[in-house]
mmCIF file of C-alpha atoms in Angstrom:
data_model
loop_
_atom_site.group_PDB
_atom_site.id
_atom_site.type_symbol
_atom_site.label_atom_id
_atom_site.label_comp_id
_atom_site.label_asym_id
_atom_site.label_seq_id
_atom_site.Cartn_x
_atom_site.Cartn_y
_atom_site.Cartn_z
ATOM 1 C CA MET A 42 1.372 19.845 -4.608
ATOM 2 C CA SER A 43 0.504 22.196 -7.459
ATOM 3 C CA ARG A 44 -2.617 21.709 -9.593
ATOM 4 C CA VAL A 45 -6.041 22.108 -7.957
ATOM 5 C CA TYR A 46 -9.280 20.423 -9.041
ATOM 6 C CA ILE A 47 -13.026 20.609 -8.531
ATOM 7 C CA HIS A 48 -14.423 17.075 -8.297
ATOM 8 C CA GLU A 49 -18.191 16.679 -8.640
ATOM 9 C CA PHE A 50 -20.634 13.839 -8.089
ATOM 10 C CA ILE A 51 -23.770 14.944 -9.977
ATOM 11 C CA ASP A 52 -27.174 13.259 -9.593
ATOM 12 C CA ILE A 53 -29.092 13.228 -12.869
ATOM 13 C CA ILE A 54 -32.862 13.523 -13.303
ATOM 14 C CA GLY A 55 -34.431 10.516 -14.991
ATOM 15 C CA ASN A 56 -32.986 9.608 -18.382
ATOM 16 C CA GLN A 57 -31.279 12.979 -18.955
ATOM 17 C CA ARG A 58 -27.700 11.786 -18.518
ATOM 18 C CA ALA A 59 -26.677 11.860 -22.191
ATOM 19 C CA LYS A 60 -27.914 15.446 -22.484
ATOM 20 C CA TYR A 61 -26.106 16.442 -19.298
ATOM 21 C CA LEU A 62 -22.834 14.892 -20.480
ATOM 22 C CA HIS A 63 -23.073 16.932 -23.684
ATOM 23 C CA HIS A 64 -24.086 20.093 -21.817
ATOM 24 C CA MET A 65 -21.032 19.855 -19.548
ATOM 25 C CA THR A 66 -18.503 19.096 -22.277
ATOM 26 C CA ALA A 67 -19.484 20.831 -25.530
ATOM 27 C CA ASN A 68 -21.737 23.532 -24.027
ATOM 28 C CA TRP A 69 -19.706 24.416 -20.930
ATOM 29 C CA GLY A 70 -16.132 23.276 -21.557
ATOM 30 C CA PRO A 71 -15.223 25.997 -24.111
ATOM 31 C CA VAL A 72 -16.804 28.698 -21.911
ATOM 32 C CA GLY A 73 -14.962 27.652 -18.767
ATOM 33 C CA ARG A 74 -11.698 27.475 -20.670
ATOM 34 C CA ALA A 75 -12.074 30.918 -22.278
ATOM 35 C CA GLU A 76 -13.436 32.822 -19.282
ATOM 36 C CA ARG A 77 -11.852 31.052 -16.302
ATOM 37 C CA ASP A 78 -8.765 29.165 -17.530
ATOM 38 C CA GLN A 79 -10.579 26.029 -16.409
ATOM 39 C CA LEU A 80 -9.698 22.771 -18.164
ATOM 40 C CA CYS A 81 -12.014 19.817 -18.443
ATOM 41 C CA PHE A 82 -10.072 16.889 -16.995
ATOM 42 C CA GLY A 83 -12.897 14.375 -17.243
ATOM 43 C CA VAL A 84 -16.647 13.963 -17.546
ATOM 44 C CA TRP A 85 -17.827 10.418 -16.937
ATOM 45 C CA GLY A 86 -20.985 8.432 -16.464
ATOM 46 C CA VAL A 87 -21.001 6.146 -13.420
ATOM 47 C CA VAL A 88 -21.579 2.489 -14.267
ATOM 48 C CA GLY A 89 -24.785 2.110 -12.283
ATOM 49 C CA SER A 90 -24.166 -1.440 -11.158
ATOM 50 C CA THR A 91 -21.120 -0.206 -9.226
ATOM 51 C CA GLY A 92 -22.471 2.969 -7.644
ATOM 52 C CA ALA A 93 -25.271 5.534 -7.509
ATOM 53 C CA TRP A 94 -27.354 5.961 -10.646
ATOM 54 C CA PRO A 95 -27.961 7.823 -12.792
ATOM 55 C CA GLN A 96 -24.868 9.773 -11.801
ATOM 56 C CA VAL A 97 -22.039 11.706 -13.459
ATOM 57 C CA VAL A 98 -18.526 12.547 -12.260
ATOM 58 C CA ASN A 99 -16.977 15.839 -13.418
ATOM 59 C CA LEU A 100 -13.362 16.834 -12.801
ATOM 60 C CA TRP A 101 -12.074 20.353 -13.603
ATOM 61 C CA GLU A 102 -8.402 21.332 -13.551
ATOM 62 C CA TYR A 103 -6.827 24.623 -12.416
ATOM 63 C CA GLU A 104 -3.118 25.342 -12.507
ATOM 64 C CA SER A 105 -3.002 26.705 -8.939
ATOM 65 C CA TRP A 106 -4.964 27.893 -5.915
ATOM 66 C CA GLU A 107 -4.771 31.404 -7.371
ATOM 67 C CA ALA A 108 -6.499 30.185 -10.523
ATOM 68 C CA LEU A 109 -9.276 28.548 -8.507
ATOM 69 C CA ALA A 110 -9.685 31.731 -6.440
ATOM 70 C CA SER A 111 -10.046 33.742 -9.662
ATOM 71 C CA ASN A 112 -12.717 31.303 -10.829
ATOM 72 C CA PHE A 113 -14.682 31.777 -7.606
ATOM 73 C CA GLU A 114 -14.321 35.559 -7.838
ATOM 74 C CA PHE A 115 -15.638 35.452 -11.404
ATOM 75 C CA GLU A 116 -18.554 33.188 -10.453
ATOM 76 C CA LEU A 117 -19.575 34.872 -7.195
ATOM 77 C CA SER A 118 -19.354 38.553 -8.096
ATOM 78 C CA SER A 119 -23.146 38.635 -8.567
ATOM 79 C CA VAL A 120 -25.593 38.669 -5.649
ATOM 80 C CA SER A 121 -27.276 35.665 -7.290
ATOM 81 C CA MET A 122 -24.059 33.650 -6.693
ATOM 82 C CA GLN A 123 -24.115 32.780 -10.392
ATOM 83 C CA ASP A 124 -22.581 34.402 -13.443
ATOM 84 C CA PRO A 125 -25.529 36.367 -14.933
ATOM 85 C CA SER A 126 -24.290 35.748 -18.477
ATOM 86 C CA LEU A 127 -24.779 32.026 -17.898
ATOM 87 C CA GLU A 128 -28.419 32.239 -16.829
ATOM 88 C CA GLU A 129 -29.640 30.233 -19.829
ATOM 89 C CA TRP A 130 -26.886 27.648 -19.360
ATOM 90 C CA TRP A 131 -27.738 27.275 -15.656
ATOM 91 C CA ASN A 132 -31.438 26.881 -16.413
ATOM 92 C CA VAL A 133 -30.734 24.046 -18.837
ATOM 93 C CA ALA A 134 -28.327 22.387 -16.399
ATOM 94 C CA ALA A 135 -30.893 22.629 -13.596
ATOM 95 C CA SER A 136 -33.448 20.809 -15.735
ATOM 96 C CA LEU A 137 -31.071 17.868 -16.132
ATOM 97 C CA ARG A 138 -29.727 17.415 -12.593
ATOM 98 C CA ARG A 139 -31.113 17.448 -9.073
ATOM 99 C CA GLY A 140 -27.967 18.163 -7.054
ATOM 100 C CA GLY A 141 -24.569 16.773 -6.198
ATOM 101 C CA VAL A 142 -21.540 16.799 -3.917
ATOM 102 C CA ASP A 143 -18.268 18.572 -4.716
ATOM 103 C CA ARG A 144 -14.731 18.273 -3.388
ATOM 104 C CA ILE A 145 -11.612 20.375 -3.841
ATOM 105 C CA LEU A 146 -8.667 18.136 -4.676
ATOM 106 C CA VAL A 147 -4.944 18.747 -5.013
ATOM 107 C CA ALA A 148 -2.614 16.633 -7.128
ATOM 108 C CA PRO A 149 1.056 15.851 -6.467
ATOM 109 C CA ASP A 150 3.530 16.785 -9.186
ATOM 110 C CA TRP A 151 3.817 13.176 -10.363
ATOM 111 C CA SER A 152 0.098 12.870 -11.111
ATOM 112 C CA PRO A 153 -0.407 13.698 -14.814
ATOM 113 C CA SER A 154 -2.152 16.854 -15.979
ATOM 114 C CA ILE A 155 -4.908 16.639 -18.567
ATOM 115 C CA ASP A 156 -2.585 18.135 -21.195
ATOM 116 C CA GLU A 157 -0.077 15.365 -20.545
ATOM 117 C CA LEU A 158 -2.751 12.696 -20.773
ATOM 118 C CA CYS A 159 -4.168 14.170 -23.974
ATOM 119 C CA ALA A 160 -0.704 14.228 -25.544
ATOM 120 C CA GLU A 161 -0.570 10.460 -25.086
ATOM 121 C CA ARG A 162 -3.815 10.137 -27.026
ATOM 122 C CA GLN A 163 -2.707 12.144 -30.054
ATOM 123 C CA PRO A 164 -2.122 10.135 -33.254
ATOM 124 C CA ASP A 165 1.642 10.092 -32.650
ATOM 125 C CA GLY A 166 1.234 9.301 -28.960
ATOM 126 C CA GLY A 167 0.297 5.700 -29.522
ATOM 127 C CA ALA A 168 -2.397 5.464 -26.822
ATOM 128 C CA ALA A 169 -6.019 4.592 -27.539
ATOM 129 C CA ALA A 170 -8.936 5.766 -25.417
ATOM 130 C CA ALA A 171 -9.585 3.607 -22.375
ATOM 131 C CA ALA A 172 -12.485 1.180 -22.213
ATOM 132 C CA GLY A 173 -13.295 2.407 -18.716
ATOM 133 C CA TYR A 174 -11.971 3.710 -15.425
ATOM 134 C CA CYS A 175 -11.734 2.624 -11.793
ATOM 135 C CA HIS A 176 -12.562 5.547 -9.492
ATOM 136 C CA GLU A 177 -11.411 4.862 -5.938
ATOM 137 C CA LEU A 178 -12.468 6.958 -2.957
ATOM 138 C CA VAL A 179 -10.141 6.123 -0.078
ATOM 139 C CA GLY A 180 -10.845 7.210 3.480
ATOM 140 C CA CYS A 181 -7.748 7.508 5.685
ATOM 141 C CA ARG A 182 -7.057 8.044 9.326
ATOM 142 C CA ARG A 183 -6.632 11.709 10.205
ATOM 143 C CA GLY A 184 -3.417 13.134 8.779
ATOM 144 C CA ALA A 185 -2.556 10.081 6.666
ATOM 145 C CA ALA A 186 -3.803 11.031 3.189
ATOM 146 C CA THR A 187 -0.634 12.786 1.995
ATOM 147 C CA GLU A 188 1.437 9.931 3.384
ATOM 148 C CA LEU A 189 -0.786 7.442 1.548
ATOM 149 C CA LEU A 190 -0.235 9.300 -1.731
ATOM 150 C CA GLU A 191 3.497 8.712 -1.375
ATOM 151 C CA SER A 192 2.817 5.005 -0.991
ATOM 152 C CA VAL A 193 0.684 5.133 -4.137
ATOM 153 C CA ARG A 194 3.636 6.605 -6.014
ATOM 154 C CA SER A 195 6.237 4.177 -4.711
ATOM 155 C CA HIS A 196 4.232 0.943 -4.441
ATOM 156 C CA GLY A 197 0.695 1.401 -5.758
ATOM 157 C CA LEU A 198 1.691 2.415 -9.282
ATOM 158 C CA PRO A 199 3.736 -0.727 -10.011
ATOM 159 C CA ALA A 200 1.111 -2.930 -8.338
ATOM 160 C CA TYR A 201 -1.706 -1.610 -10.545
ATOM 161 C CA ALA A 202 0.560 -1.652 -13.609
ATOM 162 C CA GLU A 203 1.146 -5.366 -13.023
ATOM 163 C CA ALA A 204 -2.624 -5.797 -13.348
ATOM 164 C CA GLY A 205 -2.658 -3.737 -16.562
ATOM 165 C CA LEU A 206 -4.183 -0.552 -15.095
ATOM 166 C CA SER A 207 -2.694 2.906 -15.698
ATOM 167 C CA LEU A 208 -2.821 5.951 -13.450
ATOM 168 C CA VAL A 209 -5.095 8.765 -14.632
ATOM 169 C CA GLY A 210 -4.982 10.820 -11.454
ATOM 170 C CA ALA A 211 -4.029 10.735 -7.790
ATOM 171 C CA PHE A 212 -5.407 13.408 -5.498
ATOM 172 C CA VAL A 213 -5.751 14.354 -1.855
ATOM 173 C CA ARG A 214 -8.846 16.166 -0.653
ATOM 174 C CA ALA A 215 -8.162 19.758 0.394
ATOM 175 C CA MET A 216 -10.080 21.798 2.989
ATOM 176 C CA ALA A 217 -10.476 18.637 5.066
ATOM 177 C CA ASP A 218 -8.565 16.614 7.654
ATOM 178 C CA ASP A 219 -5.924 15.129 5.329
ATOM 179 C CA ASP A 220 -8.096 12.032 5.465
ATOM 180 C CA GLU A 221 -9.286 11.305 1.907
ATOM 181 C CA VAL A 222 -7.609 10.295 -1.343
ATOM 182 C CA VAL A 223 -9.131 9.952 -4.821
ATOM 183 C CA LEU A 224 -7.455 7.598 -7.307
ATOM 184 C CA ILE A 225 -8.495 7.125 -10.936
ATOM 185 C CA TRP A 226 -7.099 4.275 -13.069
ATOM 186 C CA SER A 227 -7.807 3.392 -16.692
ATOM 187 C CA PHE A 228 -8.119 -0.057 -18.234
ATOM 188 C CA ASP A 229 -7.961 -0.998 -21.903
ATOM 189 C CA SER A 230 -10.690 -3.637 -22.021
ATOM 190 C CA TRP A 231 -13.514 -4.929 -19.877
ATOM 191 C CA SER A 232 -11.889 -8.347 -19.801
ATOM 192 C CA MET A 233 -8.805 -6.682 -18.296
ATOM 193 C CA TRP A 234 -10.951 -5.124 -15.582
ATOM 194 C CA GLY A 235 -12.633 -8.468 -14.896
ATOM 195 C CA ALA A 236 -9.265 -10.165 -14.527
ATOM 196 C CA PHE A 237 -8.144 -7.382 -12.180
ATOM 197 C CA GLU A 238 -11.162 -7.853 -9.928
ATOM 198 C CA HIS A 239 -10.834 -11.641 -10.001
ATOM 199 C CA SER A 240 -7.174 -11.676 -9.037
ATOM 200 C CA HIS A 241 -5.177 -8.552 -8.258
ATOM 201 C CA SER A 242 -2.639 -10.085 -5.908
ATOM 202 C CA ALA A 243 -0.028 -7.320 -6.160
ATOM 203 C CA VAL A 244 -2.626 -4.648 -5.346
ATOM 204 C CA ALA A 245 -4.046 -6.779 -2.521
ATOM 205 C CA THR A 246 -0.561 -7.186 -1.061
ATOM 206 C CA TRP A 247 0.063 -3.455 -1.212
ATOM 207 C CA ARG A 248 -3.288 -2.710 0.406
ATOM 208 C CA GLU A 249 -2.417 -5.050 3.268
ATOM 209 C CA GLU A 250 0.775 -3.060 3.786
ATOM 210 C CA ILE A 251 -1.100 0.241 4.088
ATOM 211 C CA ALA A 252 -4.155 -1.102 5.925
ATOM 212 C CA GLU A 253 -3.404 0.714 9.167
ATOM 213 C CA ARG A 254 -3.696 4.077 7.408
ATOM 214 C CA VAL A 255 -6.997 3.307 5.655
ATOM 215 C CA THR A 256 -10.530 3.495 7.074
ATOM 216 C CA SER A 257 -12.562 2.833 3.891
ATOM 217 C CA TRP A 258 -12.021 2.000 0.229
ATOM 218 C CA GLU A 259 -14.769 2.276 -2.395
ATOM 219 C CA ARG A 260 -14.272 1.558 -6.096
ATOM 220 C CA ILE A 261 -16.805 2.461 -8.776
ATOM 221 C CA LEU A 262 -16.500 2.282 -12.552
ATOM 222 C CA LEU A 263 -16.754 5.160 -15.020
ATOM 223 C CA THR A 264 -17.030 5.588 -18.781
ATOM 224 C CA ASP A 265 -16.106 8.682 -20.809
ATOM 225 C CA ALA A 266 -18.567 11.216 -22.148
ATOM 226 C CA GLU A 267 -18.504 11.498 -25.935
ATOM 227 C CA PHE A 268 -16.396 14.681 -25.939
ATOM 228 C CA ALA A 269 -14.364 14.055 -22.789
ATOM 229 C CA PRO A 270 -10.675 14.884 -23.319
ATOM 230 C CA LEU A 271 -9.504 11.415 -22.339
ATOM 231 C CA ARG A 272 -11.590 10.012 -25.189
ATOM 232 C CA THR A 273 -10.840 12.633 -27.869
ATOM 233 C CA GLY A 274 -7.325 13.726 -26.903
ATOM 234 C CA ARG A 275 -8.389 17.398 -26.800
ATOM 235 C CA GLN A 276 -10.536 19.855 -24.900
ATOM 236 C CA PRO A 277 -14.239 20.111 -25.898
ATOM 237 C CA GLN A 278 -14.876 22.622 -28.662
ATOM 238 C CA GLU A 279 -17.846 24.802 -29.637
ATOM 239 C CA GLY A 280 -17.999 22.862 -32.885
ATOM 240 C CA ASP A 281 -18.915 19.739 -30.904
ATOM 241 C CA ARG A 282 -22.288 21.203 -29.967
ATOM 242 C CA ARG A 283 -25.518 19.741 -31.295
ATOM 243 C CA PRO A 284 -29.235 20.056 -30.399
ATOM 244 C CA PHE A 285 -30.591 18.094 -27.461
ATOM 245 C CA ASP A 286 -33.278 16.537 -29.643
ATOM 246 C CA GLU A 287 -30.528 14.432 -31.224
ATOM 247 C CA PHE A 288 -30.002 12.564 -27.960
#
C-alpha cells in the first residue's frame, strides 16, 4: 500500500450542486495542489436514482501518509481548525453544502494514480472520457478487506473487463477494522452499463466465490464534474474559474 486518499460524501443544499462542483474543482483544486501537494482524483455528482441526492463524491490523492499528515498540520494549525487564509472559500462552501461523511482510504500499488489515469486521456493516449462510473462500497467481515482487494486484482479485474468496465480505483478503508473496500469502475456508454446490470455473469460468478468474506455490497452511479481530471485529462486550473451567476 502506498498512496493515501480522502474520500468524501457531501450533501448539497437544494439546487446548488453545479456551483459546488465548480467550487471544489476550479476554486479549490489549484489551491490544494499548490499549498498541500493534494491532487484532485475525482469530483462526481451522484446519479440520484441510485443513491442519496443531491450528493457529491470527492476523492483527493496524497502520495503517502506523511503527505496526508502534512496536510492536516497545515489545516489544523489554527485554533479555528480551518486555514484562516481560506475563510472566504469556506464561507462559500458552507453555503452550498450541509455536511458529509469522510473516509481515509489506501490504494494498493496496482490501483492507478490520477496521473496515470490522466495520461491515458491525453490526445496521444487514445482514451475518451467515461460516460459514467460505478462506485461500489463493499462491507467485509473483520480483517477481510485487504484479502478481498487481492481477489479484485486476480479475479475481479478480468470479470469486470469482460463486461466492458475498467478499473478507476481500488481502495481499502484505513483507520477501521480492515472491513471496507471502495471500488470505482468506468463505463464508456450508458448502454454498456445497462447491459452490465442486465447480465454480468462473470462478475456474479466471482462474487459468489468471495461471498463468505462480504457482508454488504452497494453500487451507485457517478458522473464527472466539468473540470474533473478524469474528464479533462489534467488537474483543475485557476483559468477554469468563472462566476457562480453563470451556473
